[in-house]
Amino acid sequence: MFAEIQEANFNQDSLYHRLLANANNVSKGNSGAIVTFTGLVRDSNASGTIEGIELEHYPGMTEDALKKLVEQAIARFSLNSAGAVHRVGKLYNQDPIVWVGCSAPHRQAAFDGAVFLMDMLKHSVPLWKKEFCGDKSDWVEAKASDDKAALQWMKEQV
Amino acid sequence: MFAEIQEANFNQDSLYHRLLANANNVSKGNSGAIVTFTGLVRDSNASGTIEGIELEHYPGMTEDALKKLVEQAIARFSLNSAGAVHRVGKLYNQDPIVWVGCSAPHRQAAFDGAVFLMDMLKHSVPLWKKEFCGDKSDWVEAKASDDKAALQWMKEQV
Amino acid sequence: MQIMIKTFAQTRELSQVPVLALSMPQGSTIAEVKTHLRSLNEKWSLALEGSILTARNHQLCDEKETLQENDEIAFFPPVTGG
Amino acid sequence: MQIMIKTFAQTRELSQVPVLALSMPQGSTIAEVKTHLRSLNEKWSLALEGSILTARNHQLCDEKETLQENDEIAFFPPVTGG
């Protein structure tokens, strides 16, 4: 597994092969399904056009929380491996923000793991987005729908 | 959108960027979520170890069915774009078989689109797997669980 | 009326006929084509046994459909791609 | 008892205090730390208003928890990553 907070961009092919190599270390030849999610900066929000976002995090806790989440996903969905990378700092429209990947014997677990990781990440990993446009900048408000998605996973937990 | 049947392998980064370029042609800067699924040959089945699979298809219809499915996914989940690539011919353990990708403003639609594409592909695109090990080879039987997943989408359809 | 028959996967192996040009009476249905093929020999009977899917001109279809000149009819087992 | 306070995002901007070393009586709770900070000035009152989350040594926690020497307590708004 891997869980990283970084300013640098990431490459789809490298992350995919890193995940697959991890999965093969755990259970060689057993990965039949790999799901990845990539989040990008959209060029507008409800109030209009933006130029980008500035991502603040809590150094130390962010890494811990992301790692714990990836470990939870692996245990809960019996994944062969999972990984997550989240960028921080100044990002511009269409820049990639986050990548999560899950590898499992079959597709259902890989999809569930990736949905779980994104839902929980948006609920419990200390990261904050501030959208900017020219001199103006505004903190993004947490969405009630994101809270609901995470609470659903917590309720379903055995 | 794209829908392709090919013998050659594919590259994660190329497909991801092809999907994103397509999405930006449709709605520039509006893609916030990209989900990809990759299916790989697993090295064993219920009856033991295999060496690989031979994938047969129905030239002409396979391409038509896959294209139709991708178009359905885009319309049904309001995706910015979607793509699918399925390999045919002789594939060995851990070789990639299939890739699907969906791009949408938000994550729910991108995840739903990818799950839909895989469920429906396993139900309605004319492709058949034959597993081989040494001189022995056996056709893979269709799974009832795959039928059920596809029928659920057809039932939910408005 | 001339139609083209195709088979795939196990259906192809059992029938030992991947492609076949067939003459059928005007207004025949796909079910009637199946009956005709089954009557040809034991291999076709075996090949068309059980839950065999049918496509007409690249579209999955029902056995009750009536054929048209130059239709391409394919018989194959449930698909297992993905 | 010495503890460390950290703030992030809007809470940091409103309080104008990203880091603060604080002395609190033995056995204080996180709720008591918040009450103390609010009493310092208007900025802290504003910063700690509404649904502010609390982490204790990098774990999200409840305000009722009792502090220990050298605890790192962080206050921040609901997270918006992903």
Coordinates of C-alpha atoms in Angstrom, one line a residue:
Chain A
M1 CA 0.0 0.0 0.0
F2 CA 1.0 3.6 -0.3
A3 CA -0.4 6.9 0.9
E4 CA 1.3 10.2 0.0
I5 CA 0.9 13.9 0.3
Q6 CA 3.0 15.8 -2.2
E7 CA 3.2 19.1 -4.2
A8 CA 4.4 17.4 -7.4
N9 CA 2.1 16.1 -10.1
F10 CA 1.8 12.3 -10.6
N11 CA 1.8 10.0 -13.6
Q12 CA -1.1 7.5 -14.2
D13 CA 1.1 4.8 -15.6
S14 CA 3.6 4.9 -12.7
L15 CA 0.9 4.8 -10.0
Y16 CA -1.0 2.0 -11.7
H17 CA 2.2 -0.1 -12.0
R18 CA 3.2 0.7 -8.4
L19 CA -0.2 -0.5 -7.2
L20 CA 0.0 -3.7 -9.3
A21 CA 3.5 -4.4 -8.0
N22 CA 2.3 -4.0 -4.5
A23 CA -0.6 -6.3 -5.1
N24 CA 1.6 -8.9 -6.6
N25 CA 3.9 -8.8 -3.6
V26 CA 0.9 -9.6 -1.4
S27 CA -0.8 -12.2 -3.6
K28 CA 1.0 -12.9 -6.9
G29 CA -1.2 -13.2 -10.0
N30 CA -4.4 -12.8 -8.0
S31 CA -5.4 -9.2 -9.2
G32 CA -8.1 -9.4 -11.8
A33 CA -9.5 -5.9 -11.3
I34 CA -7.9 -2.5 -10.8
V35 CA -10.0 0.7 -10.3
T36 CA -8.5 4.1 -10.2
F37 CA -10.0 7.5 -9.4
T38 CA -8.4 10.8 -10.4
G39 CA -9.8 14.1 -9.2
L40 CA -9.1 17.3 -11.1
V41 CA -9.5 21.0 -10.5
R42 CA -12.7 22.1 -12.3
D43 CA -12.6 25.6 -13.9
S44 CA -15.8 26.8 -12.2
N45 CA -18.0 26.5 -9.1
A46 CA -21.5 27.5 -8.3
S47 CA -20.5 31.2 -8.2
G48 CA -18.6 31.4 -11.4
T49 CA -15.1 30.9 -13.0
I50 CA -12.1 30.2 -10.9
E51 CA -8.4 30.1 -11.8
G52 CA -7.3 27.4 -9.4
I53 CA -7.2 26.3 -5.8
E54 CA -4.7 26.4 -3.0
L55 CA -4.7 23.3 -0.9
E56 CA -3.8 23.5 2.8
H57 CA -3.1 20.5 4.9
Y58 CA -2.0 19.5 8.4
P59 CA 1.5 18.2 8.0
G60 CA 1.8 14.9 9.9
M61 CA -1.8 14.3 10.6
T62 CA -2.8 14.3 6.9
E63 CA -0.2 11.6 6.1
D64 CA -1.4 9.5 9.1
A65 CA -5.1 9.9 8.3
L66 CA -4.6 9.0 4.6
K67 CA -2.4 5.9 5.5
K68 CA -5.0 4.7 8.0
L69 CA -7.8 5.1 5.4
V70 CA -5.9 3.1 2.8
E71 CA -5.3 0.3 5.4
Q72 CA -9.0 0.3 6.3
A73 CA -10.0 0.0 2.7
I74 CA -7.6 -3.0 2.2
A75 CA -9.0 -4.8 5.3
R76 CA -12.7 -4.0 4.7
F77 CA -12.8 -5.0 1.0
S78 CA -10.1 -7.7 1.1
L79 CA -8.1 -5.8 -1.5
N80 CA -4.7 -7.1 -2.7
S81 CA -3.5 -3.5 -2.4
A82 CA -4.6 0.1 -2.5
G83 CA -2.8 3.4 -2.8
A84 CA -3.6 7.1 -2.5
V85 CA -1.8 10.3 -3.5
H86 CA -3.1 13.8 -2.6
R87 CA -1.5 17.0 -3.8
V88 CA -1.2 20.2 -1.7
G89 CA -0.2 23.7 -2.6
K90 CA -1.2 25.9 -5.5
L91 CA -3.1 24.0 -8.3
Y92 CA -4.5 25.4 -11.5
N93 CA -7.6 24.4 -13.5
Q94 CA -7.5 20.9 -14.8
D95 CA -4.5 20.0 -12.6
P96 CA -4.9 16.6 -11.0
I97 CA -5.5 16.8 -7.2
V98 CA -5.9 13.3 -6.0
W99 CA -5.5 9.7 -7.2
V100 CA -6.7 6.5 -5.5
G101 CA -6.3 3.0 -6.8
C102 CA -7.6 -0.4 -5.6
S103 CA -6.6 -3.8 -6.7
A104 CA -8.7 -6.9 -6.0
P105 CA -9.4 -10.4 -7.4
H106 CA -12.8 -9.2 -8.7
R107 CA -14.3 -5.9 -9.8
Q108 CA -16.9 -5.3 -7.1
A109 CA -14.3 -5.1 -4.3
A110 CA -12.1 -2.8 -6.4
F111 CA -14.9 -0.4 -7.2
D112 CA -16.2 -0.4 -3.5
G113 CA -12.7 0.2 -2.2
A114 CA -12.2 3.2 -4.5
V115 CA -15.6 4.7 -3.6
F116 CA -15.0 4.2 0.1
L117 CA -11.6 5.8 -0.1
M118 CA -12.9 8.9 -1.8
D119 CA -16.0 9.2 0.4
M120 CA -13.9 8.9 3.6
L121 CA -11.1 11.1 2.4
K122 CA -13.5 13.9 1.8
H123 CA -14.8 13.4 5.4
S124 CA -11.7 12.7 7.6
V125 CA -8.4 13.7 6.0
P126 CA -7.3 17.2 7.0
L127 CA -7.1 19.0 3.7
W128 CA -8.8 22.3 2.8
K129 CA -9.4 23.9 -0.6
K130 CA -9.4 27.7 -1.2
E131 CA -10.5 28.7 -4.6
F132 CA -8.8 31.8 -6.2
C133 CA -9.6 34.0 -9.1
G134 CA -7.4 37.1 -9.5
D135 CA -7.0 38.8 -6.1
K136 CA -10.1 37.1 -4.6
S137 CA -10.0 33.8 -2.8
D138 CA -12.6 31.8 -0.9
W139 CA -12.5 28.7 1.3
V140 CA -14.6 25.9 -0.2
E141 CA -17.5 24.8 2.1
A142 CA -17.8 21.2 3.1
K143 CA -20.8 19.6 1.2
A144 CA -23.6 17.9 3.1
S145 CA -23.7 15.2 0.4
D146 CA -20.1 14.3 1.1
D147 CA -20.8 14.0 4.8
K148 CA -23.8 11.8 4.0
A149 CA -21.7 9.5 1.8
A150 CA -19.1 9.0 4.5
L151 CA -21.6 8.5 7.3
Q152 CA -23.3 5.7 5.2
W153 CA -20.0 3.8 5.2
M154 CA -19.6 4.2 8.9
K155 CA -23.1 3.0 9.5
E156 CA -22.6 -0.1 7.3
Q157 CA -19.5 -1.0 9.1
V158 CA -19.7 -4.3 11.1
Chain B
M1 CA -15.8 8.7 -26.9
F2 CA -13.9 5.6 -28.1
A3 CA -14.6 1.9 -28.3
E4 CA -12.0 -0.5 -29.6
I5 CA -11.3 -4.1 -30.1
Q6 CA -7.6 -4.9 -30.5
E7 CA -4.9 -7.6 -30.1
A8 CA -2.3 -5.1 -28.9
N9 CA -1.7 -4.1 -25.3
F10 CA -2.7 -0.6 -24.1
N11 CA -1.0 2.0 -22.0
Q12 CA -2.8 3.5 -18.9
D13 CA -1.4 7.0 -19.4
S14 CA -2.3 7.2 -23.1
L15 CA -5.9 6.0 -22.5
Y16 CA -6.3 8.4 -19.6
H17 CA -5.2 11.4 -21.6
R18 CA -7.2 10.3 -24.6
L19 CA -10.3 10.2 -22.4
L20 CA -9.5 13.6 -20.9
A21 CA -8.9 15.2 -24.3
N22 CA -12.2 13.8 -25.5
A23 CA -14.0 15.2 -22.4
N24 CA -12.4 18.6 -22.9
N25 CA -13.6 18.7 -26.5
V26 CA -17.2 18.1 -25.2
S27 CA -17.1 20.4 -22.2
K28 CA -13.8 22.2 -21.6
G29 CA -12.5 22.3 -18.0
N30 CA -15.6 20.6 -16.7
S31 CA -14.1 17.1 -15.8
G32 CA -13.6 16.8 -12.0
A33 CA -13.6 13.0 -11.8
I34 CA -12.1 10.3 -13.9
V35 CA -12.6 6.6 -13.1
T36 CA -10.8 3.8 -14.8
F37 CA -11.2 0.1 -14.6
T38 CA -8.6 -2.4 -15.8
G39 CA -9.3 -6.1 -16.0
L40 CA -6.4 -8.6 -15.9
V41 CA -6.0 -12.3 -16.5
R42 CA -5.8 -14.0 -13.1
D43 CA -3.5 -17.0 -12.8
S44 CA -6.1 -19.4 -11.5
N45 CA -9.8 -20.3 -11.5
A46 CA -12.0 -22.5 -9.3
S47 CA -10.5 -25.7 -10.8
G48 CA -6.8 -24.6 -10.5
T49 CA -3.9 -22.9 -12.2
I50 CA -4.2 -21.6 -15.8
E51 CA -1.6 -20.3 -18.2
G52 CA -3.7 -17.8 -19.9
I53 CA -6.9 -17.2 -22.0
E54 CA -7.8 -17.1 -25.6
L55 CA -10.4 -14.4 -26.4
E56 CA -12.8 -15.0 -29.3
H57 CA -15.0 -12.3 -30.6
Y58 CA -17.6 -11.6 -33.4
P59 CA -15.8 -9.2 -35.7
G60 CA -18.2 -6.3 -36.6
M61 CA -20.8 -6.9 -33.9
T62 CA -18.3 -6.7 -31.0
E63 CA -17.2 -3.2 -32.1
D64 CA -20.8 -2.1 -32.7
A65 CA -22.0 -3.5 -29.3
L66 CA -19.1 -1.9 -27.4
K67 CA -19.6 1.5 -29.1
K68 CA -23.3 1.4 -28.3
L69 CA -22.6 0.6 -24.7
V70 CA -20.2 3.5 -24.3
E71 CA -22.8 5.9 -25.9
Q72 CA -25.4 4.6 -23.5
A73 CA -23.2 5.2 -20.5
I74 CA -22.5 8.8 -21.6
A75 CA -26.2 9.5 -22.1
R76 CA -27.4 7.8 -18.9
F77 CA -24.9 9.3 -16.5
S78 CA -24.3 12.7 -18.3
L79 CA -20.6 11.9 -18.7
N80 CA -18.3 14.3 -20.4
S81 CA -16.8 11.3 -22.1
A82 CA -16.2 7.6 -21.8
G83 CA -14.0 5.0 -23.5
A84 CA -13.5 1.2 -23.7
V85 CA -10.8 -1.0 -25.1
H86 CA -11.1 -4.8 -25.1
R87 CA -8.3 -7.1 -26.2
V88 CA -8.8 -10.3 -28.2
G89 CA -6.5 -13.2 -29.1
K90 CA -4.1 -15.1 -26.8
L91 CA -3.4 -13.5 -23.5
Y92 CA -1.2 -14.7 -20.6
N93 CA -1.6 -14.5 -16.9
Q94 CA -1.6 -10.9 -15.6
D95 CA -2.0 -9.5 -19.1
P96 CA -4.5 -6.6 -19.3
I97 CA -7.8 -7.7 -21.0
V98 CA -10.1 -4.7 -20.8
W99 CA -10.0 -1.0 -19.9
V100 CA -12.9 1.3 -19.4
G101 CA -12.8 5.0 -18.4
C102 CA -15.4 7.6 -17.6
S103 CA -15.0 11.3 -17.1
A104 CA -17.7 13.4 -15.4
P105 CA -18.0 16.7 -13.4
H106 CA -18.4 14.8 -10.1
R107 CA -17.3 11.4 -8.8
Q108 CA -20.7 9.6 -8.4
A109 CA -21.4 9.7 -12.2
A110 CA -17.9 8.6 -13.1
F111 CA -18.0 5.6 -10.8
D112 CA -21.6 4.7 -11.9
G113 CA -20.6 4.9 -15.5
A114 CA -17.6 2.6 -15.1
V115 CA -19.6 0.0 -13.1
F116 CA -22.4 0.1 -15.7
L117 CA -20.0 -0.3 -18.6
M118 CA -18.3 -3.4 -17.0
D119 CA -21.6 -5.0 -15.9
M120 CA -23.2 -4.5 -19.3
L121 CA -20.1 -5.5 -21.2
K122 CA -20.1 -8.8 -19.4
H123 CA -23.7 -9.3 -20.5
S124 CA -24.1 -8.1 -24.0
V125 CA -20.7 -7.7 -25.9
P126 CA -19.9 -10.8 -28.0
L127 CA -16.6 -11.9 -26.4
W128 CA -15.8 -15.4 -25.2
K129 CA -12.9 -16.6 -23.0
K130 CA -11.3 -20.0 -23.2
E131 CA -8.8 -20.8 -20.5
F132 CA -5.8 -22.8 -21.4
C133 CA -3.2 -24.8 -19.4
G134 CA -0.8 -27.0 -21.4
D135 CA -2.8 -29.0 -24.0
K136 CA -6.0 -28.5 -22.1
S137 CA -8.5 -25.7 -22.7
D138 CA -12.0 -24.9 -21.5
W139 CA -14.6 -22.3 -22.3
V140 CA -15.4 -20.1 -19.4
E141 CA -19.0 -20.3 -18.3
A142 CA -21.1 -17.2 -17.9
K143 CA -21.6 -16.3 -14.2
A144 CA -25.1 -15.9 -12.8
S145 CA -23.8 -13.0 -10.7
D146 CA -22.8 -11.1 -13.9
D147 CA -26.2 -11.6 -15.4
K148 CA -27.8 -10.3 -12.2
A149 CA -25.7 -7.2 -12.2
A150 CA -26.6 -6.3 -15.8
L151 CA -30.3 -7.1 -15.3
Q152 CA -30.3 -4.7 -12.3
W153 CA -29.2 -1.8 -14.6
M154 CA -31.8 -2.7 -17.2
K155 CA -34.5 -2.8 -14.5
E156 CA -33.5 0.6 -13.1
Q157 CA -33.5 2.2 -16.5
V158 CA -36.2 4.9 -17.0
Chain C
M1 CA -34.4 -16.2 -49.5
Q2 CA -30.7 -16.2 -48.9
I3 CA -29.3 -15.7 -45.4
M4 CA -25.9 -16.1 -43.7
I5 CA -25.3 -18.1 -40.6
K6 CA -22.4 -17.6 -38.2
T7 CA -21.4 -19.4 -35.0
F8 CA -18.9 -18.5 -32.3
A9 CA -17.1 -20.1 -29.4
Q10 CA -18.5 -23.4 -28.2
T11 CA -21.4 -23.2 -30.7
R12 CA -18.8 -22.9 -33.5
E13 CA -16.8 -25.8 -32.1
L14 CA -19.8 -28.1 -31.6
S15 CA -21.4 -27.4 -35.0
Q16 CA -18.0 -27.4 -36.8
V17 CA -19.5 -24.8 -39.1
P18 CA -18.3 -21.2 -38.5
V19 CA -20.1 -19.8 -41.5
L20 CA -22.9 -21.1 -43.7
A21 CA -24.9 -19.7 -46.5
L22 CA -28.5 -20.9 -46.2
S23 CA -31.6 -20.8 -48.3
M24 CA -34.9 -20.4 -46.3
P25 CA -38.5 -19.9 -47.4
Q26 CA -39.7 -16.3 -47.5
G27 CA -41.1 -15.3 -44.1
S28 CA -39.1 -17.8 -42.0
T29 CA -38.4 -17.0 -38.4
I30 CA -35.2 -17.5 -36.5
A31 CA -36.8 -20.3 -34.6
E32 CA -37.5 -22.0 -37.9
V33 CA -33.8 -21.6 -38.9
K34 CA -32.8 -23.3 -35.7
T35 CA -35.2 -26.2 -36.3
H36 CA -33.8 -26.6 -39.8
L37 CA -30.2 -26.6 -38.6
R38 CA -31.0 -29.1 -35.9
S39 CA -32.5 -31.4 -38.5
L40 CA -29.3 -31.4 -40.5
N41 CA -27.2 -33.5 -38.1
E42 CA -26.3 -34.3 -34.5
K43 CA -23.6 -31.7 -34.3
W44 CA -26.0 -28.8 -35.0
S45 CA -28.5 -30.3 -32.5
L46 CA -25.8 -30.3 -29.8
A47 CA -24.5 -26.8 -30.9
L48 CA -27.9 -25.2 -30.5
E49 CA -28.8 -26.9 -27.3
G50 CA -29.4 -24.9 -24.1
S51 CA -29.3 -21.2 -23.6
I52 CA -27.9 -20.1 -27.0
L53 CA -28.1 -16.4 -27.9
T54 CA -29.0 -15.1 -31.3
A55 CA -27.9 -11.9 -33.1
R56 CA -29.5 -10.6 -36.3
N57 CA -27.3 -8.2 -38.2
H58 CA -25.2 -7.6 -35.1
Q59 CA -28.1 -7.0 -32.7
L60 CA -29.1 -9.5 -30.0
C61 CA -32.6 -10.6 -30.9
D62 CA -35.6 -12.8 -30.2
E63 CA -36.2 -16.1 -32.0
K64 CA -39.6 -15.0 -33.1
E65 CA -38.2 -12.4 -35.4
T66 CA -38.9 -12.9 -39.2
L67 CA -36.0 -13.0 -41.5
Q68 CA -35.2 -10.7 -44.4
E69 CA -33.1 -11.3 -47.5
N70 CA -29.3 -11.2 -46.7
D71 CA -29.8 -11.2 -43.0
E72 CA -26.7 -12.3 -41.0
I73 CA -27.8 -14.6 -38.2
A74 CA -25.3 -15.6 -35.5
F75 CA -25.7 -18.2 -32.8
F76 CA -23.4 -18.2 -29.7
P77 CA -23.3 -19.1 -26.0
P78 CA -23.7 -16.4 -23.2
V79 CA -20.8 -14.0 -23.5
T80 CA -17.9 -14.0 -21.1
G81 CA -15.8 -10.9 -21.9
G82 CA -14.6 -8.3 -19.5
Chain D
M1 CA 0.7 21.4 32.0
Q2 CA 2.1 22.5 28.6
I3 CA 0.2 21.8 25.4
M4 CA 0.5 22.9 21.8
I5 CA -2.3 24.5 19.9
K6 CA -2.5 24.5 16.0
T7 CA -5.1 25.9 13.7
F8 CA -5.7 25.4 10.0
A9 CA -7.5 27.0 7.1
Q10 CA -10.3 29.5 8.0
T11 CA -9.7 28.8 11.7
R12 CA -6.0 29.8 11.3
E13 CA -7.0 32.9 9.3
L14 CA -9.6 34.1 11.8
S15 CA -7.5 33.5 14.9
Q16 CA -4.4 34.8 13.2
V17 CA -2.5 32.2 15.4
P18 CA -1.3 29.2 13.5
V19 CA 0.7 27.8 16.5
L20 CA 0.5 28.6 20.2
A21 CA 2.2 27.0 23.2
L22 CA -0.3 27.1 26.1
S23 CA -0.2 26.3 29.8
M24 CA -3.4 24.7 31.2
P25 CA -4.3 23.3 34.6
Q26 CA -3.7 19.6 35.1
G27 CA -6.9 17.6 34.1
S28 CA -8.2 20.2 31.7
T29 CA -10.5 19.1 28.9
I30 CA -10.5 20.3 25.3
A31 CA -13.7 22.1 25.9
E32 CA -11.9 24.1 28.6
V33 CA -9.1 25.0 26.2
K34 CA -11.7 26.3 23.8
T35 CA -13.3 28.4 26.5
H36 CA -9.9 29.7 27.5
L37 CA -9.0 30.7 23.9
R38 CA -12.4 32.3 23.4
S39 CA -11.7 34.5 26.5
L40 CA -8.4 35.7 25.0
N41 CA -9.9 37.9 22.3
E42 CA -12.6 38.4 19.7
K43 CA -10.5 36.8 16.9
W44 CA -10.4 33.5 18.8
S45 CA -14.1 33.7 19.6
L46 CA -14.8 34.0 15.9
A47 CA -12.3 31.4 14.9
L48 CA -13.8 28.8 17.2
E49 CA -17.4 29.5 16.3
G50 CA -19.7 27.0 14.5
S51 CA -18.8 23.4 13.6
I52 CA -15.1 23.3 14.3
L53 CA -13.3 19.9 14.4
T54 CA -10.7 19.0 16.9
A55 CA -7.8 16.6 16.6
R56 CA -5.6 15.5 19.5
N57 CA -2.2 14.2 18.5
H58 CA -3.4 13.7 14.9
Q59 CA -6.6 11.9 15.7
L60 CA -10.1 13.5 15.4
C61 CA -11.5 13.6 18.9
D62 CA -14.3 14.7 21.2
E63 CA -14.2 17.9 23.2
K64 CA -14.8 16.0 26.4
E65 CA -11.3 14.4 26.3
T66 CA -8.9 15.2 29.1
L67 CA -5.5 16.6 28.1
Q68 CA -2.2 15.1 28.8
E69 CA 1.2 16.9 29.0
N70 CA 2.6 17.8 25.6
D71 CA -0.6 17.1 23.7
E72 CA -0.9 18.7 20.3
I73 CA -4.4 20.0 19.9
A74 CA -5.6 21.2 16.5
F75 CA -8.7 23.2 15.6
F76 CA -10.0 23.4 12.0
P77 CA -13.1 23.6 9.9
P78 CA -14.8 20.6 8.2
V79 CA -12.3 19.2 5.6
T80 CA -12.7 19.7 1.9
G81 CA -10.0 17.6 0.2
G82 CA -10.5 15.1 -2.6

